Coordinates of N, CA, C and O and ligand atoms in Angstrom, one line a residue:
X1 N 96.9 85.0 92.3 CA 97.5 83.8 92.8 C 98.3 83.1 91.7 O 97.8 83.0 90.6
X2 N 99.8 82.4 92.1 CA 100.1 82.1 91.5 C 99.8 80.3 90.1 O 100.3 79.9 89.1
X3 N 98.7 79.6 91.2 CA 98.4 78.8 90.2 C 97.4 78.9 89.4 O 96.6 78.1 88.9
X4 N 97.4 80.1 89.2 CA 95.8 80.7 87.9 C 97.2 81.1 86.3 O 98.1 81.8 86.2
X5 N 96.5 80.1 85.4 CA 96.8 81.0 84.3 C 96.7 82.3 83.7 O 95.5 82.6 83.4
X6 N 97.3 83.1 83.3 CA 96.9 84.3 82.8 C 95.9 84.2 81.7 O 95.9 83.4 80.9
X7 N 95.2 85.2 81.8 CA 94.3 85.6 80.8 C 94.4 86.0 79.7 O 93.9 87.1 79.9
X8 N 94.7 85.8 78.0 CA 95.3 86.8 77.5 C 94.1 88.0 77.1 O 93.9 88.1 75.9
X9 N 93.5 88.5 77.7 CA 92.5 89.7 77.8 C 92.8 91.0 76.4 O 91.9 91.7 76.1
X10 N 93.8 91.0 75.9 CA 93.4 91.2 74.6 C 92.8 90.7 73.5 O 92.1 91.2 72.7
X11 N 93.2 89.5 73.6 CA 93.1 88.1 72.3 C 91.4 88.1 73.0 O 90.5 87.9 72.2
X12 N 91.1 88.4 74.4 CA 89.8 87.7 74.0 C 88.9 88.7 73.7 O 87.9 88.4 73.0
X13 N 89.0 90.1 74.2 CA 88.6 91.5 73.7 C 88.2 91.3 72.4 O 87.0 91.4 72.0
X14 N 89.3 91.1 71.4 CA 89.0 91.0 69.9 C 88.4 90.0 69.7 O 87.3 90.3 69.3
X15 N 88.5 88.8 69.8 CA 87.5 87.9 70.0 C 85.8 87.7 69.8 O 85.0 87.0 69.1
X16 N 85.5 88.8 71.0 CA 84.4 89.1 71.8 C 83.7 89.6 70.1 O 82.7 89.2 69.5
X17 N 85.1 91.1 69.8 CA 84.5 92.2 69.1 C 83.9 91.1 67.5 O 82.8 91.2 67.0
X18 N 84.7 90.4 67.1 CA 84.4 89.7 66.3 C 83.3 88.7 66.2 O 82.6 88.4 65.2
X19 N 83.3 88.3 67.3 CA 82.0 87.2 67.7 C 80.5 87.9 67.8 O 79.4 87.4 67.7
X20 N 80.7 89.2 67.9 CA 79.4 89.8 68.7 C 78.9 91.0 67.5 O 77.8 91.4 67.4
X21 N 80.2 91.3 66.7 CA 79.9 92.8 66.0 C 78.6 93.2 65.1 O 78.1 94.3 64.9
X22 N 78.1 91.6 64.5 CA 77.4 91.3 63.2 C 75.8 91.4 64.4 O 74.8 91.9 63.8
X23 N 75.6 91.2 65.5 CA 74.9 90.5 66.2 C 73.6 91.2 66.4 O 73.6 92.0 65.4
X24 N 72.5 91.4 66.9 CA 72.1 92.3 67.9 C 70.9 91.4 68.7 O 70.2 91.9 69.6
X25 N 70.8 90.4 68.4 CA 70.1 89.4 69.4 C 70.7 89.3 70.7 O 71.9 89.0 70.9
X26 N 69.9 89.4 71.6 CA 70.6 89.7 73.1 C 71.2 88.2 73.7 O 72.4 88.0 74.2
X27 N 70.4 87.5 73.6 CA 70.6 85.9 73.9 C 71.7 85.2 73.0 O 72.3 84.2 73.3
X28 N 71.8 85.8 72.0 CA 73.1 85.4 71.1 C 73.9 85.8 71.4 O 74.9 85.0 71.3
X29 N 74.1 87.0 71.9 CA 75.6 87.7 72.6 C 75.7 87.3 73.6 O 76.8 87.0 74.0
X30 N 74.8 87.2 74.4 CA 75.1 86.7 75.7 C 75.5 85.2 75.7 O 76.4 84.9 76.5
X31 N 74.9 84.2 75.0 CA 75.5 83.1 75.0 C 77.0 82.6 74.7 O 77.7 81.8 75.4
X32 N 77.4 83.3 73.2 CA 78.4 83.1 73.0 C 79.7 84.2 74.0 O 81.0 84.0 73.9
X33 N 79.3 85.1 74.7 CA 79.8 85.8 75.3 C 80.4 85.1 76.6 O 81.6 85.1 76.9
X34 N 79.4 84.3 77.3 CA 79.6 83.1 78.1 C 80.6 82.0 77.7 O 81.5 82.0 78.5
X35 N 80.8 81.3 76.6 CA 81.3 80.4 76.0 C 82.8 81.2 75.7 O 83.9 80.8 76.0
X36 N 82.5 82.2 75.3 CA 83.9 82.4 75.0 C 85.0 82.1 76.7 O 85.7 81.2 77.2
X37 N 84.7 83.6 77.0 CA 84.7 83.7 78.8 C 85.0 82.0 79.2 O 86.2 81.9 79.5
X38 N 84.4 80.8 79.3 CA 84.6 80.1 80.0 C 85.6 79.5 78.9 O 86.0 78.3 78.8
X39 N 85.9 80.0 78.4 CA 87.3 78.8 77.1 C 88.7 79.5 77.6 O 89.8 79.2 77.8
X40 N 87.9 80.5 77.7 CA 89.6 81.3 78.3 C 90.0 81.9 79.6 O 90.9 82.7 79.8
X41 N 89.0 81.3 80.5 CA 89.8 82.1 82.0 C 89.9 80.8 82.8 O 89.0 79.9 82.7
X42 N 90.5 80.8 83.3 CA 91.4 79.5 83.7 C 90.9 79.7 85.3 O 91.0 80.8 85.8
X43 N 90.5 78.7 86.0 CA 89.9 78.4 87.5 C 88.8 79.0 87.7 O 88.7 79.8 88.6
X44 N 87.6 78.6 86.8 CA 86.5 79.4 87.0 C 85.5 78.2 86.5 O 85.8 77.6 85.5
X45 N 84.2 77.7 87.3 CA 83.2 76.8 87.6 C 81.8 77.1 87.1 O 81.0 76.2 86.9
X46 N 81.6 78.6 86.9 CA 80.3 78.9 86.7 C 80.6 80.4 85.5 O 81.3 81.4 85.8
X47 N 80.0 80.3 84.7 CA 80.1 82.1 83.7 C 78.8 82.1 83.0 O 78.4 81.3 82.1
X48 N 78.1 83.4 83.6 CA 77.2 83.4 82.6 C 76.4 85.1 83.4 O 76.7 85.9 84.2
X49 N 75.5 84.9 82.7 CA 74.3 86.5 82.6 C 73.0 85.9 83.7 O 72.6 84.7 83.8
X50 N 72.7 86.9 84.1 CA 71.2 87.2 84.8 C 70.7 88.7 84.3 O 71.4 89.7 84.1
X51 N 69.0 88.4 84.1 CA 68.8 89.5 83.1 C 67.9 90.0 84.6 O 67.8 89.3 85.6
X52 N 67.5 91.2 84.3 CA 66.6 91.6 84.8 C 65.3 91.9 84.5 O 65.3 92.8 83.7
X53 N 63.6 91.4 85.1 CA 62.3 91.1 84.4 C 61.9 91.0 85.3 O 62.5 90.5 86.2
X54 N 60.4 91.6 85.3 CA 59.8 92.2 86.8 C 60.2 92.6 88.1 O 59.6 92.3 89.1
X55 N 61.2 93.5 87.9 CA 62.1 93.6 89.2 C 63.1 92.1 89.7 O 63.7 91.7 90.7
X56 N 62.9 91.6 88.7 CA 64.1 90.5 89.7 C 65.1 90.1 88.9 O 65.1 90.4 87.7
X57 N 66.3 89.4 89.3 CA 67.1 89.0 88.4 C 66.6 87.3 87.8 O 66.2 86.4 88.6
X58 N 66.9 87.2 86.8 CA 66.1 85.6 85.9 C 67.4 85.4 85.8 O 68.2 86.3 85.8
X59 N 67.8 84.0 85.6 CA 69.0 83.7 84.6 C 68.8 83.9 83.4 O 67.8 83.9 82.7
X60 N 70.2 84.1 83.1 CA 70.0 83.5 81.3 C 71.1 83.0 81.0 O 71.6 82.3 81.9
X61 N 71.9 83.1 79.7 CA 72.7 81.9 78.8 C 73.7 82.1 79.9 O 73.9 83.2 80.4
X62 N 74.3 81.1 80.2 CA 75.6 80.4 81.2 C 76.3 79.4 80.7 O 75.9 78.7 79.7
X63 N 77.3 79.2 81.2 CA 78.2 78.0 80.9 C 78.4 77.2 82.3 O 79.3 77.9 82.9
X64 N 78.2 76.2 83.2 CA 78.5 75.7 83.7 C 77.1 74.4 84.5 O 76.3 73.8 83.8
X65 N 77.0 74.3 86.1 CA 76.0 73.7 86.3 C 74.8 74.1 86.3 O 74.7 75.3 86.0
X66 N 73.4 73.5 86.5 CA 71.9 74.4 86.2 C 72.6 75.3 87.7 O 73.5 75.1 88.5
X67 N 71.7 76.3 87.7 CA 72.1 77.5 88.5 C 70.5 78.0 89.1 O 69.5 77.6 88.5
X68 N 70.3 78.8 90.2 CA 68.9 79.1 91.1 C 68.1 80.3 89.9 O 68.9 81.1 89.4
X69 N 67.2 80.4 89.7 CA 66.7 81.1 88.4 C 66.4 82.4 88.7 O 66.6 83.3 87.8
X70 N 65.8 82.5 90.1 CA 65.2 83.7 90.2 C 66.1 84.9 91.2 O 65.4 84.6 92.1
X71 N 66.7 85.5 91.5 CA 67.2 86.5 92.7 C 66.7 87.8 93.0 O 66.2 88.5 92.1
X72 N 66.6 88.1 94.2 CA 65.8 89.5 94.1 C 66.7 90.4 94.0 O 67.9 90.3 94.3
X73 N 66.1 91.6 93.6 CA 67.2 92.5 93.6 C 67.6 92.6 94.7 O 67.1 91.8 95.5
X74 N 68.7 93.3 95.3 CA 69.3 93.4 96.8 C 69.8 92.2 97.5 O 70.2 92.4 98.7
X75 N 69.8 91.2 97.1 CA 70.1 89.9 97.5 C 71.3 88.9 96.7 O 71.3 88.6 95.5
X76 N 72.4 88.7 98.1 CA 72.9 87.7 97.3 C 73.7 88.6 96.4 O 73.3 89.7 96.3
X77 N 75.3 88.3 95.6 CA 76.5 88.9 95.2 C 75.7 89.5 94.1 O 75.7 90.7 93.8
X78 N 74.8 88.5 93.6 CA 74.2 89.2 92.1 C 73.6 90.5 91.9 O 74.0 91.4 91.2
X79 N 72.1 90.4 93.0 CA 71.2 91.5 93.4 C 72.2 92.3 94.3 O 71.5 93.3 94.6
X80 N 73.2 92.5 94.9 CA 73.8 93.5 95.6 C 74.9 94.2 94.5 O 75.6 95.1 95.0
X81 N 75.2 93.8 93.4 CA 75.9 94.3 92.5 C 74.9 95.2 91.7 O 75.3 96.4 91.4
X82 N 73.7 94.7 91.3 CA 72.2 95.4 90.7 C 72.3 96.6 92.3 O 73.2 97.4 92.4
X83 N 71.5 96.4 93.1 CA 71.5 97.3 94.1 C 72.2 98.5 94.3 O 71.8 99.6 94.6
X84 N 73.5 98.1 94.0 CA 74.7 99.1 94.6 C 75.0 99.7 93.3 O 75.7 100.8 93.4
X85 N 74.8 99.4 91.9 CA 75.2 99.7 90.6 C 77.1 99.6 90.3 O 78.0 100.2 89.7
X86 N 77.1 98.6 91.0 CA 78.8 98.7 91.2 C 79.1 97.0 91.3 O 78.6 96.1 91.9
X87 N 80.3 97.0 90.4 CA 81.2 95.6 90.7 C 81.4 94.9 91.9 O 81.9 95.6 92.7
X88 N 81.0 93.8 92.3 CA 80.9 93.0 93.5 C 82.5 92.4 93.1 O 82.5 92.2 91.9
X89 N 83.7 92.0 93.8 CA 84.5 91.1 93.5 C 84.9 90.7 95.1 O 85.4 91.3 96.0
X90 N 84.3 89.3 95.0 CA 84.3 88.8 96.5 C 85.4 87.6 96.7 O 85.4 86.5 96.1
X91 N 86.3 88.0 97.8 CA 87.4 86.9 98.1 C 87.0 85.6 98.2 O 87.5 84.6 97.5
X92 N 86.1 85.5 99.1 CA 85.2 84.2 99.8 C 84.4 84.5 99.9 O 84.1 85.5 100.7
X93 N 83.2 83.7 99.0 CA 82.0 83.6 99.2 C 81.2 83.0 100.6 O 80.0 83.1 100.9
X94 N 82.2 82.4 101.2 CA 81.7 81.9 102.2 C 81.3 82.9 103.3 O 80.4 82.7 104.1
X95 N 82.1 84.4 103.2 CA 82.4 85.3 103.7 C 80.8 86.5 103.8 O 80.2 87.0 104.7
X96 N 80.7 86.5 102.4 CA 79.8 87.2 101.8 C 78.5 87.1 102.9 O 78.2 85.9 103.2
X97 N 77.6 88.3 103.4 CA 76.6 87.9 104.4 C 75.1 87.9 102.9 O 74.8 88.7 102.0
X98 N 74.7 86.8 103.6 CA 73.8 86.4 102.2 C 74.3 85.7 100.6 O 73.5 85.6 99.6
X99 N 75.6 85.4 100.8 CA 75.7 84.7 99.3 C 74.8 83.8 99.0 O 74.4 83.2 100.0
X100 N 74.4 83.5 98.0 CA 73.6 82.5 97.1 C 74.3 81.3 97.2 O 75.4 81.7 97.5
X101 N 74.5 80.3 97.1 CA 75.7 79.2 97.1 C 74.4 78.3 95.7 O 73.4 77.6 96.1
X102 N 74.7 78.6 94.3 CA 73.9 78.2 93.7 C 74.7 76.2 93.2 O 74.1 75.2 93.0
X103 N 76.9 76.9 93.1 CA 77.1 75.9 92.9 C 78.2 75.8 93.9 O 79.1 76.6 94.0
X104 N 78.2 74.5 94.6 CA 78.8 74.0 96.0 C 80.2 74.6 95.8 O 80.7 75.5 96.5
X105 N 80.6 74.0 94.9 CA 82.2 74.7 93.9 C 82.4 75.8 94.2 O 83.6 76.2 94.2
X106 N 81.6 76.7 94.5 CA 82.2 78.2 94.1 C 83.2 78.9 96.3 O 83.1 78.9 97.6
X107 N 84.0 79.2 95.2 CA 84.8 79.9 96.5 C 85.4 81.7 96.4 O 85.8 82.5 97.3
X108 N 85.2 81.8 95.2 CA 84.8 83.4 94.7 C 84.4 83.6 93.8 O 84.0 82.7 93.1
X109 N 84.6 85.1 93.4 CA 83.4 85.5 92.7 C 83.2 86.8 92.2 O 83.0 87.6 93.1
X110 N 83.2 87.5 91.1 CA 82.8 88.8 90.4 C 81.6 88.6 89.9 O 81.2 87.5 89.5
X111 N 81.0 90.2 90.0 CA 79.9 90.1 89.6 C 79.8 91.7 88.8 O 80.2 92.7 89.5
X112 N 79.4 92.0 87.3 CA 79.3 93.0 87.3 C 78.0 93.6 86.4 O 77.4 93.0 85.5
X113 N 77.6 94.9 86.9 CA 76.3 95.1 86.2 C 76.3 95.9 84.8 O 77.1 96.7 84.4
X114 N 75.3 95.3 84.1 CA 75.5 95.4 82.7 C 74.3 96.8 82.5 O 73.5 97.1 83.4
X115 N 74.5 97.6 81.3 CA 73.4 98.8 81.2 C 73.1 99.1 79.6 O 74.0 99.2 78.7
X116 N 72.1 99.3 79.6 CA 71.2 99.8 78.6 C 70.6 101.4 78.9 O 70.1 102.0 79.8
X117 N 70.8 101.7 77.5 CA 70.0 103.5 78.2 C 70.1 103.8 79.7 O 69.1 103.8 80.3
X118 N 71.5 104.2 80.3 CA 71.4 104.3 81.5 C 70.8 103.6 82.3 O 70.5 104.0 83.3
X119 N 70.5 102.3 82.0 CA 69.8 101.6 82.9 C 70.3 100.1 83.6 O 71.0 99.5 82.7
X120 N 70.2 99.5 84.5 CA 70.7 98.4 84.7 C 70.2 97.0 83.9 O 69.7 97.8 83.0
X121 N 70.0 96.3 83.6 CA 69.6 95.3 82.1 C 69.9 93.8 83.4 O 68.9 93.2 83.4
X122 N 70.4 93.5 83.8 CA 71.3 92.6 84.3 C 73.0 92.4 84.4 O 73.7 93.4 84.1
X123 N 73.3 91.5 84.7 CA 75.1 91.0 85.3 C 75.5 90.2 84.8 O 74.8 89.3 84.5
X124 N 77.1 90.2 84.4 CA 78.0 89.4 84.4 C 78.3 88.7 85.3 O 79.1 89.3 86.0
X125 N 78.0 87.2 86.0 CA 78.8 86.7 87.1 C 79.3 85.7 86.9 O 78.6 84.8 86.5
X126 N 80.5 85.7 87.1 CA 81.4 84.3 87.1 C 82.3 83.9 88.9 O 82.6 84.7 89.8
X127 N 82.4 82.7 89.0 CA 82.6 81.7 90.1 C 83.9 81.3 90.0 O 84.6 80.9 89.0
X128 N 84.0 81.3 91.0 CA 85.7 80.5 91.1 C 85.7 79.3 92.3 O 85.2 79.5 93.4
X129 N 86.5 78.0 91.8 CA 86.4 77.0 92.9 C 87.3 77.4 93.8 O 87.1 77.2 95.0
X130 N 88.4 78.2 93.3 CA 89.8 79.0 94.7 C 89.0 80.1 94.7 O 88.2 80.6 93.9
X131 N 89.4 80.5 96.2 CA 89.7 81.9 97.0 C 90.4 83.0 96.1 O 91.3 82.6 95.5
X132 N 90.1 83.9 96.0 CA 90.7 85.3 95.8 C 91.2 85.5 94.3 O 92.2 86.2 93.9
X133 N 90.3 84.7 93.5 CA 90.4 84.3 92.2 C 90.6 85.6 91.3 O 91.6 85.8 90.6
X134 N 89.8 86.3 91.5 CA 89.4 87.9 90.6 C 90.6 89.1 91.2 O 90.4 89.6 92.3
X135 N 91.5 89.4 90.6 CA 92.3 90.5 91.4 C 91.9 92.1 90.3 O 91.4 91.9 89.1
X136 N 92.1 92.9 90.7 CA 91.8 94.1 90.3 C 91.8 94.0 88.8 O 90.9 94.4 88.2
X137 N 93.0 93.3 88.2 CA 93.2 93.4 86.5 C 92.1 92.9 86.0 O 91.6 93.4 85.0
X138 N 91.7 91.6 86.8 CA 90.4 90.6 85.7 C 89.1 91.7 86.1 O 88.0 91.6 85.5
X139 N 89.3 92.6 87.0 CA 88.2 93.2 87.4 C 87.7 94.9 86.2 O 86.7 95.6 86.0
X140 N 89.2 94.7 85.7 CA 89.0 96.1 85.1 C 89.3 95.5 83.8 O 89.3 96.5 83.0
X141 N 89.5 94.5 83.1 CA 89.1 93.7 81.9 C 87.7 93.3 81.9 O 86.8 93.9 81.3
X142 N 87.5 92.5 82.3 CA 86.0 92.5 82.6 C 85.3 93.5 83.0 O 84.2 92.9 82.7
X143 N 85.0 94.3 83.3 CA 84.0 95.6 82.9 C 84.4 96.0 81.4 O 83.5 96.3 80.6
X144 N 86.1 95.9 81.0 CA 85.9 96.3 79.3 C 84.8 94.9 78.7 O 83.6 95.1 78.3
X145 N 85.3 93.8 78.9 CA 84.3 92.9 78.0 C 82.9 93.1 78.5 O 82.2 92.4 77.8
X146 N 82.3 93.6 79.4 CA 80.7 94.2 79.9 C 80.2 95.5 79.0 O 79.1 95.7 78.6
X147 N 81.5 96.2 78.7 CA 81.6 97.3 77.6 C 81.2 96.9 76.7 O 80.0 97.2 76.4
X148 N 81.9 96.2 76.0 CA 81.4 96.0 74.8 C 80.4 95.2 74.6 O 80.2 95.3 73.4
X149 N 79.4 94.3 75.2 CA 78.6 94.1 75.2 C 77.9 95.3 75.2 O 77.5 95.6 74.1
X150 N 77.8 96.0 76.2 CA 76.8 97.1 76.1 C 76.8 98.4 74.6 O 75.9 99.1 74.3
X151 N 77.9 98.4 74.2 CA 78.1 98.7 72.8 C 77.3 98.3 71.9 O 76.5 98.8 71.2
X152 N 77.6 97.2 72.1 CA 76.5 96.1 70.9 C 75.0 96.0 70.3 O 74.5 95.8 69.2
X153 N 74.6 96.4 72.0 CA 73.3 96.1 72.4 C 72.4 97.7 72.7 O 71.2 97.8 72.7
X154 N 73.3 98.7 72.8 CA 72.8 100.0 72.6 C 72.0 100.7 71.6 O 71.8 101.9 71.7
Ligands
SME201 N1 76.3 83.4 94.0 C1 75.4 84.2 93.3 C2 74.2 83.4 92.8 C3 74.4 83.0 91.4 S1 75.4 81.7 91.2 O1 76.8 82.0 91.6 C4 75.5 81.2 89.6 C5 74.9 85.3 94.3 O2 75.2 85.2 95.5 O3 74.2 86.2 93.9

């Protein structure tokens, strides 16, 4: 859409690689990983991680309002992105059957799942107060910045 600023998704790639390279604390990457992400993507209300612990998804470091803590897997953009092992990018959440509505704001939404040793670990999910926020580009930038996280943390 045209009132979304661009992303410059290189500058923040390098960014990321610089912020995170020294790292290997999970909650350290993931915090600043959040922070960065919400400094530079332009119409977005909620960014942050959900980990996964005893079968469910927990929150963890975010940038925006307090958010619902627990999700089950299969439930909701988050648990159906864990479930299906695949990128959720949702026009309207209003749409979505079972969205979570954790903040009133949100009107879309990507969601993507993160992995360790082949395994699912938890998601990247970020919120949008507009409709049809996420188009294919921020979808295939964002799994690179899920990459490199998972680089890191390997
Ligand atoms: N909307 C998500 C819940 C998490 S919040 O957006 C922060 C979902 O449906 O899984």
């Amino acid at each position: 859409m045209s009132d979304i600023k661009n992303t410059n998704y290189d500058l923040l790639q390098k960014q990321l690689i610089s912020l995170i390279e020294d790292e290997s604390n999970l909650i350290a990457i993931l915090s600043n990983t959040s922070a960065l992400l919400n400094d530079h993507l332009d119409q977005v209300n909620w960014v942050g991680f959900y980990l996964i612990e005893n079968n469910e998804l927990i929150l963890g470091p975010f940038q925006g309002h307090p958010a619902c803590v627990h999700i089950q897997i299969g439930k909701g953009v988050c648990g159906t992105a864990v479930s299906n092992n695949e990128t959720q990018v949702v026009k309207d959440v209003h749409q979505f059957p079972g969205h979570i509505a954790c903040d009133a704001n949100s009107n879309s939404e990507i969601v993507i799942p993160i992995h360790k040793d082949n395994k699912i670990i938890g998601v990247l999910d970020i919120d949008a107060p507009i409709k049809s926020r996420f188009n294919d580009e921020d979808r295939k930038e964002l799994e690179k910045v899920v990459s490199i996280i998972e680089n890191q943390i390997k």
